[in-house]
Amino acid sequence: MVRLELVCNSINHGKTLTIGASHGWVASLKEDGTLCLQDDLNPYASYTDPKRIPLPPLVTLPHCQTKIITNVSMSSSSPEDDEDCVVAVKFLGPQLSFCKPAGKSSKPEWTNIKIENPCFYSSRVMFSKKHNMFRMPGYGGHLIGSWDPCNPSDGPELQSVRFTNIRKLTNAEHNLMDSCSKSEHLVESRPTGETFLVKQYKQLAENDEGLDDEGNAVHTRDMGDLVMFISMSEPFCVPSTSFPGMYTNNVYLYDYDENGCVDVAGTTFDMASAKGPLYSPYHIPPQDIGN
């Protein structure tokens, strides 16, 4: 059971909005700028005693805004008791903010970064366990920025991406892709240690490219045993053999107005558009029952 106001923002008349999810935690934003983490989407959360973690009111940097949020990411699944857990909030525009909810050394507060490079203004932030950094792909996927969660700064570590072995497109395909809205996602496969750069052309096409540590992106139609999940939550990968019923080498998409899957090896698209908004468009990664 999930509280209705978390999956149907319209009943709150805009007073509380669900803005994203990470590790099974829902992030909601109140009218006064206070952000709250709630574990309602975690399959092992308590129905009788749900957890609520209020964070300090957001601080808006000069010439920035904190009303429109791109996404939320966390460095671990335990923001209530992991002192090192960092919550990152990416806003549309130059502001990127960090907070440690369980930090014991001082009262939690926001560390706010103003990104100078405009190619990151509409990017989505993700946490890379492999690099122990928050990372974002720039628009077009030619640049990746990384921020140290313990000491974030305005100047991120930058990595150039070099695309190799890319399939040539026909003029018709170029025209079709140019007519689509485009977004980039960094997806880390923790079981295999691989990083994928995914270019999503809204409703029409999906390309996956494997990305090595030197920034070489190689077009691939074979992710091996992996299944990828992209939604309004953080993207992730799982081995298909660990979850009966999963189709290997597929990307499952779940957005506010459509859902479906894409076979990376071929050109098969199984997409369904929603007649109304999908109230809870979040894929939740597998949880560690022992924790």
PDB file of C-alpha atoms in Angstrom, residues 18-174:
ATOM      1  CA  THR A  18       6.699  13.650  -5.918  1.00  0.00           C
ATOM      2  CA  ILE A  19       9.919  14.574  -7.715  1.00  0.00           C
ATOM      3  CA  GLY A  20      11.792  11.290  -8.038  1.00  0.00           C
ATOM      4  CA  ALA A  21      12.991   8.100  -6.394  1.00  0.00           C
ATOM      5  CA  SER A  22      16.293   6.409  -5.567  1.00  0.00           C
ATOM      6  CA  HIS A  23      16.985   3.020  -3.954  1.00  0.00           C
ATOM      7  CA  GLY A  24      13.263   2.615  -3.269  1.00  0.00           C
ATOM      8  CA  TRP A  25      12.995   5.955  -1.461  1.00  0.00           C
ATOM      9  CA  VAL A  26      10.529   8.527  -2.765  1.00  0.00           C
ATOM     10  CA  ALA A  27      11.549  12.184  -2.772  1.00  0.00           C
ATOM     11  CA  SER A  28       8.733  14.693  -2.344  1.00  0.00           C
ATOM     12  CA  LEU A  29       8.890  18.475  -2.368  1.00  0.00           C
ATOM     13  CA  LYS A  30       6.617  20.652  -0.266  1.00  0.00           C
ATOM     14  CA  GLU A  31       5.352  24.084  -1.172  1.00  0.00           C
ATOM     15  CA  ASP A  32       7.770  25.726   1.290  1.00  0.00           C
ATOM     16  CA  GLY A  33      10.801  24.157  -0.447  1.00  0.00           C
ATOM     17  CA  THR A  34      11.291  21.350   2.099  1.00  0.00           C
ATOM     18  CA  LEU A  35      12.361  18.043   0.598  1.00  0.00           C
ATOM     19  CA  CYS A  36      11.374  14.771   2.281  1.00  0.00           C
ATOM     20  CA  LEU A  37      12.556  11.172   1.736  1.00  0.00           C
ATOM     21  CA  GLN A  38       9.998   8.412   2.274  1.00  0.00           C
ATOM     22  CA  ASP A  39      10.514   4.656   1.964  1.00  0.00           C
ATOM     23  CA  ASP A  40       7.010   3.831   0.668  1.00  0.00           C
ATOM     24  CA  LEU A  41       8.236   2.242  -2.592  1.00  0.00           C
ATOM     25  CA  ASN A  42      10.742  -0.009  -0.837  1.00  0.00           C
ATOM     26  CA  PRO A  43       9.281  -3.549  -0.957  1.00  0.00           C
ATOM     27  CA  TYR A  44      10.608  -4.245   2.535  1.00  0.00           C
ATOM     28  CA  ALA A  45       9.448  -1.014   4.138  1.00  0.00           C
ATOM     29  CA  SER A  46       7.181  -1.149   7.162  1.00  0.00           C
ATOM     30  CA  TYR A  47       3.494  -0.567   6.409  1.00  0.00           C
ATOM     31  CA  THR A  48       2.763   0.336  10.023  1.00  0.00           C
ATOM     32  CA  ASP A  49       5.828   2.486  10.686  1.00  0.00           C
ATOM     33  CA  PRO A  50       6.987   4.115   7.431  1.00  0.00           C
ATOM     34  CA  LYS A  51      10.141   6.186   7.565  1.00  0.00           C
ATOM     35  CA  ARG A  52      10.080   9.920   6.902  1.00  0.00           C
ATOM     36  CA  ILE A  53      13.328  11.876   6.606  1.00  0.00           C
ATOM     37  CA  PRO A  54      12.847  15.651   6.278  1.00  0.00           C
ATOM     38  CA  LEU A  55      15.732  17.568   4.737  1.00  0.00           C
ATOM     39  CA  PRO A  56      16.474  21.280   5.229  1.00  0.00           C
ATOM     40  CA  PRO A  57      14.635  23.778   3.014  1.00  0.00           C
ATOM     41  CA  LEU A  58      16.287  24.145  -0.372  1.00  0.00           C
ATOM     42  CA  VAL A  59      18.516  27.155  -0.954  1.00  0.00           C
ATOM     43  CA  THR A  60      18.314  28.796  -4.374  1.00  0.00           C
ATOM     44  CA  LEU A  61      21.570  30.152  -5.752  1.00  0.00           C
ATOM     45  CA  PRO A  62      21.593  33.493  -7.615  1.00  0.00           C
ATOM     46  CA  HIS A  63      20.320  33.174 -11.198  1.00  0.00           C
ATOM     47  CA  CYS A  64      19.149  29.588 -10.492  1.00  0.00           C
ATOM     48  CA  GLN A  65      15.818  27.955  -9.657  1.00  0.00           C
ATOM     49  CA  THR A  66      14.737  25.114  -7.336  1.00  0.00           C
ATOM     50  CA  LYS A  67      11.120  24.628  -8.428  1.00  0.00           C
ATOM     51  CA  ILE A  68      11.741  22.309 -11.401  1.00  0.00           C
ATOM     52  CA  ILE A  69      13.789  19.235 -10.477  1.00  0.00           C
ATOM     53  CA  THR A  70      15.385  16.931 -13.030  1.00  0.00           C
ATOM     54  CA  ASN A  71      15.938  13.996 -10.670  1.00  0.00           C
ATOM     55  CA  VAL A  72      17.193  12.803  -7.287  1.00  0.00           C
ATOM     56  CA  SER A  73      20.036  10.357  -6.599  1.00  0.00           C
ATOM     57  CA  MET A  74      21.487   8.824  -3.426  1.00  0.00           C
ATOM     58  CA  SER A  75      24.888   7.286  -2.775  1.00  0.00           C
ATOM     59  CA  SER A  76      23.425   4.476  -0.638  1.00  0.00           C
ATOM     60  CA  SER A  77      20.081   2.920   0.293  1.00  0.00           C
ATOM     61  CA  SER A  78      20.289   3.924   3.974  1.00  0.00           C
ATOM     62  CA  PRO A  79      19.826   7.683   4.272  1.00  0.00           C
ATOM     63  CA  GLU A  80      18.409   7.269   7.783  1.00  0.00           C
ATOM     64  CA  ASP A  81      21.495   5.708   9.442  1.00  0.00           C
ATOM     65  CA  ASP A  82      24.429   5.812   6.990  1.00  0.00           C
ATOM     66  CA  GLU A  83      26.475   8.881   7.927  1.00  0.00           C
ATOM     67  CA  ASP A  84      28.193   8.829   4.549  1.00  0.00           C
ATOM     68  CA  CYS A  85      24.970   8.677   2.504  1.00  0.00           C
ATOM     69  CA  VAL A  86      24.680  11.739   0.266  1.00  0.00           C
ATOM     70  CA  VAL A  87      21.501  12.903  -1.463  1.00  0.00           C
ATOM     71  CA  ALA A  88      22.015  14.777  -4.736  1.00  0.00           C
ATOM     72  CA  VAL A  89      19.279  16.879  -6.327  1.00  0.00           C
ATOM     73  CA  LYS A  90      19.678  18.095  -9.901  1.00  0.00           C
ATOM     74  CA  PHE A  91      17.566  21.082 -10.910  1.00  0.00           C
ATOM     75  CA  LEU A  92      16.754  22.206 -14.413  1.00  0.00           C
ATOM     76  CA  GLY A  93      19.480  24.743 -15.025  1.00  0.00           C
ATOM     77  CA  PRO A  94      22.897  25.174 -13.390  1.00  0.00           C
ATOM     78  CA  GLN A  95      22.189  24.220  -9.756  1.00  0.00           C
ATOM     79  CA  LEU A  96      23.197  20.880  -8.221  1.00  0.00           C
ATOM     80  CA  SER A  97      22.704  20.377  -4.466  1.00  0.00           C
ATOM     81  CA  PHE A  98      24.029  17.809  -1.974  1.00  0.00           C
ATOM     82  CA  CYS A  99      22.989  16.881   1.570  1.00  0.00           C
ATOM     83  CA  LYS A 100      23.938  14.232   4.168  1.00  0.00           C
ATOM     84  CA  PRO A 101      20.660  13.326   5.977  1.00  0.00           C
ATOM     85  CA  ALA A 102      22.342  11.238   8.707  1.00  0.00           C
ATOM     86  CA  GLY A 103      25.495  13.290   9.155  1.00  0.00           C
ATOM     87  CA  LYS A 104      26.264  13.297  12.892  1.00  0.00           C
ATOM     88  CA  SER A 105      29.021  15.910  12.910  1.00  0.00           C
ATOM     89  CA  SER A 106      26.598  18.784  12.337  1.00  0.00           C
ATOM     90  CA  LYS A 107      23.014  19.574  11.453  1.00  0.00           C
ATOM     91  CA  PRO A 108      22.226  18.521   7.862  1.00  0.00           C
ATOM     92  CA  GLU A 109      22.531  21.339   5.372  1.00  0.00           C
ATOM     93  CA  TRP A 110      22.735  21.752   1.609  1.00  0.00           C
ATOM     94  CA  THR A 111      25.962  22.182  -0.303  1.00  0.00           C
ATOM     95  CA  ASN A 112      25.014  24.010  -3.491  1.00  0.00           C
ATOM     96  CA  ILE A 113      26.986  23.916  -6.723  1.00  0.00           C
ATOM     97  CA  LYS A 114      26.506  26.174  -9.724  1.00  0.00           C
ATOM     98  CA  ILE A 115      27.529  24.378 -12.923  1.00  0.00           C
ATOM     99  CA  GLU A 116      29.045  26.715 -15.476  1.00  0.00           C
ATOM    100  CA  ASN A 117      28.876  24.438 -18.533  1.00  0.00           C
ATOM    101  CA  PRO A 118      25.350  24.699 -20.035  1.00  0.00           C
ATOM    102  CA  CYS A 119      25.554  21.202 -21.557  1.00  0.00           C
ATOM    103  CA  PHE A 120      24.682  19.843 -18.078  1.00  0.00           C
ATOM    104  CA  TYR A 121      21.636  22.064 -17.471  1.00  0.00           C
ATOM    105  CA  SER A 122      19.060  19.391 -18.399  1.00  0.00           C
ATOM    106  CA  SER A 123      21.142  16.348 -17.364  1.00  0.00           C
ATOM    107  CA  ARG A 124      20.164  13.660 -14.863  1.00  0.00           C
ATOM    108  CA  VAL A 125      22.545  12.869 -12.010  1.00  0.00           C
ATOM    109  CA  MET A 126      23.451   9.307 -10.974  1.00  0.00           C
ATOM    110  CA  PHE A 127      25.747   7.809  -8.351  1.00  0.00           C
ATOM    111  CA  SER A 128      28.526   5.573  -9.605  1.00  0.00           C
ATOM    112  CA  LYS A 129      29.549   3.005  -7.011  1.00  0.00           C
ATOM    113  CA  LYS A 130      32.436   2.032  -9.283  1.00  0.00           C
ATOM    114  CA  HIS A 131      33.927   5.535  -9.240  1.00  0.00           C
ATOM    115  CA  ASN A 132      32.414   6.646  -5.889  1.00  0.00           C
ATOM    116  CA  MET A 133      31.275   9.824  -7.632  1.00  0.00           C
ATOM    117  CA  PHE A 134      28.066  11.505  -8.690  1.00  0.00           C
ATOM    118  CA  ARG A 135      28.153  11.651 -12.500  1.00  0.00           C
ATOM    119  CA  MET A 136      26.178  13.331 -15.276  1.00  0.00           C
ATOM    120  CA  PRO A 137      26.312  13.048 -19.057  1.00  0.00           C
ATOM    121  CA  GLY A 138      26.309  16.343 -20.914  1.00  0.00           C
ATOM    122  CA  TYR A 139      23.826  17.027 -23.691  1.00  0.00           C
ATOM    123  CA  GLY A 140      24.690  14.856 -26.680  1.00  0.00           C
ATOM    124  CA  GLY A 141      26.704  12.475 -24.508  1.00  0.00           C
ATOM    125  CA  HIS A 142      30.106  13.874 -25.542  1.00  0.00           C
ATOM    126  CA  LEU A 143      31.087  14.930 -22.030  1.00  0.00           C
ATOM    127  CA  ILE A 144      30.704  13.374 -18.566  1.00  0.00           C
ATOM    128  CA  GLY A 145      31.031  15.413 -15.375  1.00  0.00           C
ATOM    129  CA  SER A 146      31.884  13.843 -12.008  1.00  0.00           C
ATOM    130  CA  TRP A 147      31.498  15.298  -8.508  1.00  0.00           C
ATOM    131  CA  ASP A 148      33.081  14.005  -5.306  1.00  0.00           C
ATOM    132  CA  PRO A 149      30.195  13.389  -2.836  1.00  0.00           C
ATOM    133  CA  CYS A 150      32.433  14.300   0.131  1.00  0.00           C
ATOM    134  CA  ASN A 151      33.886  17.467  -1.381  1.00  0.00           C
ATOM    135  CA  PRO A 152      31.762  18.697  -4.311  1.00  0.00           C
ATOM    136  CA  SER A 153      32.972  21.749  -6.187  1.00  0.00           C
ATOM    137  CA  ASP A 154      31.808  24.040  -8.988  1.00  0.00           C
ATOM    138  CA  GLY A 155      34.475  22.595 -11.260  1.00  0.00           C
ATOM    139  CA  PRO A 156      33.740  18.883 -11.847  1.00  0.00           C
ATOM    140  CA  GLU A 157      36.113  16.286 -13.213  1.00  0.00           C
ATOM    141  CA  LEU A 158      35.411  16.162 -16.948  1.00  0.00           C
ATOM    142  CA  GLN A 159      35.795  13.192 -19.264  1.00  0.00           C
ATOM    143  CA  SER A 160      35.474  13.399 -23.039  1.00  0.00           C
ATOM    144  CA  VAL A 161      33.582  10.604 -24.762  1.00  0.00           C
ATOM    145  CA  ARG A 162      34.856   9.324 -28.086  1.00  0.00           C
ATOM    146  CA  PHE A 163      32.303   7.413 -30.138  1.00  0.00           C
ATOM    147  CA  THR A 164      33.699   4.524 -32.155  1.00  0.00           C
ATOM    148  CA  ASN A 165      32.167   1.899 -34.424  1.00  0.00           C
ATOM    149  CA  ILE A 166      28.925   3.848 -34.735  1.00  0.00           C
ATOM    150  CA  ARG A 167      26.445   2.608 -37.306  1.00  0.00           C
ATOM    151  CA  LYS A 168      25.888   5.011 -40.202  1.00  0.00           C
ATOM    152  CA  LEU A 169      22.367   6.351 -40.427  1.00  0.00           C
ATOM    153  CA  THR A 170      20.363   7.099 -43.542  1.00  0.00           C
ATOM    154  CA  ASN A 171      19.045  10.611 -44.196  1.00  0.00           C
ATOM    155  CA  ALA A 172      15.557   9.407 -43.286  1.00  0.00           C
ATOM    156  CA  GLU A 173      16.812   8.068 -39.950  1.00  0.00           C
ATOM    157  CA  HIS A 174      18.638  11.326 -39.244  1.00  0.00           C
TER     158      HIS A 174
END
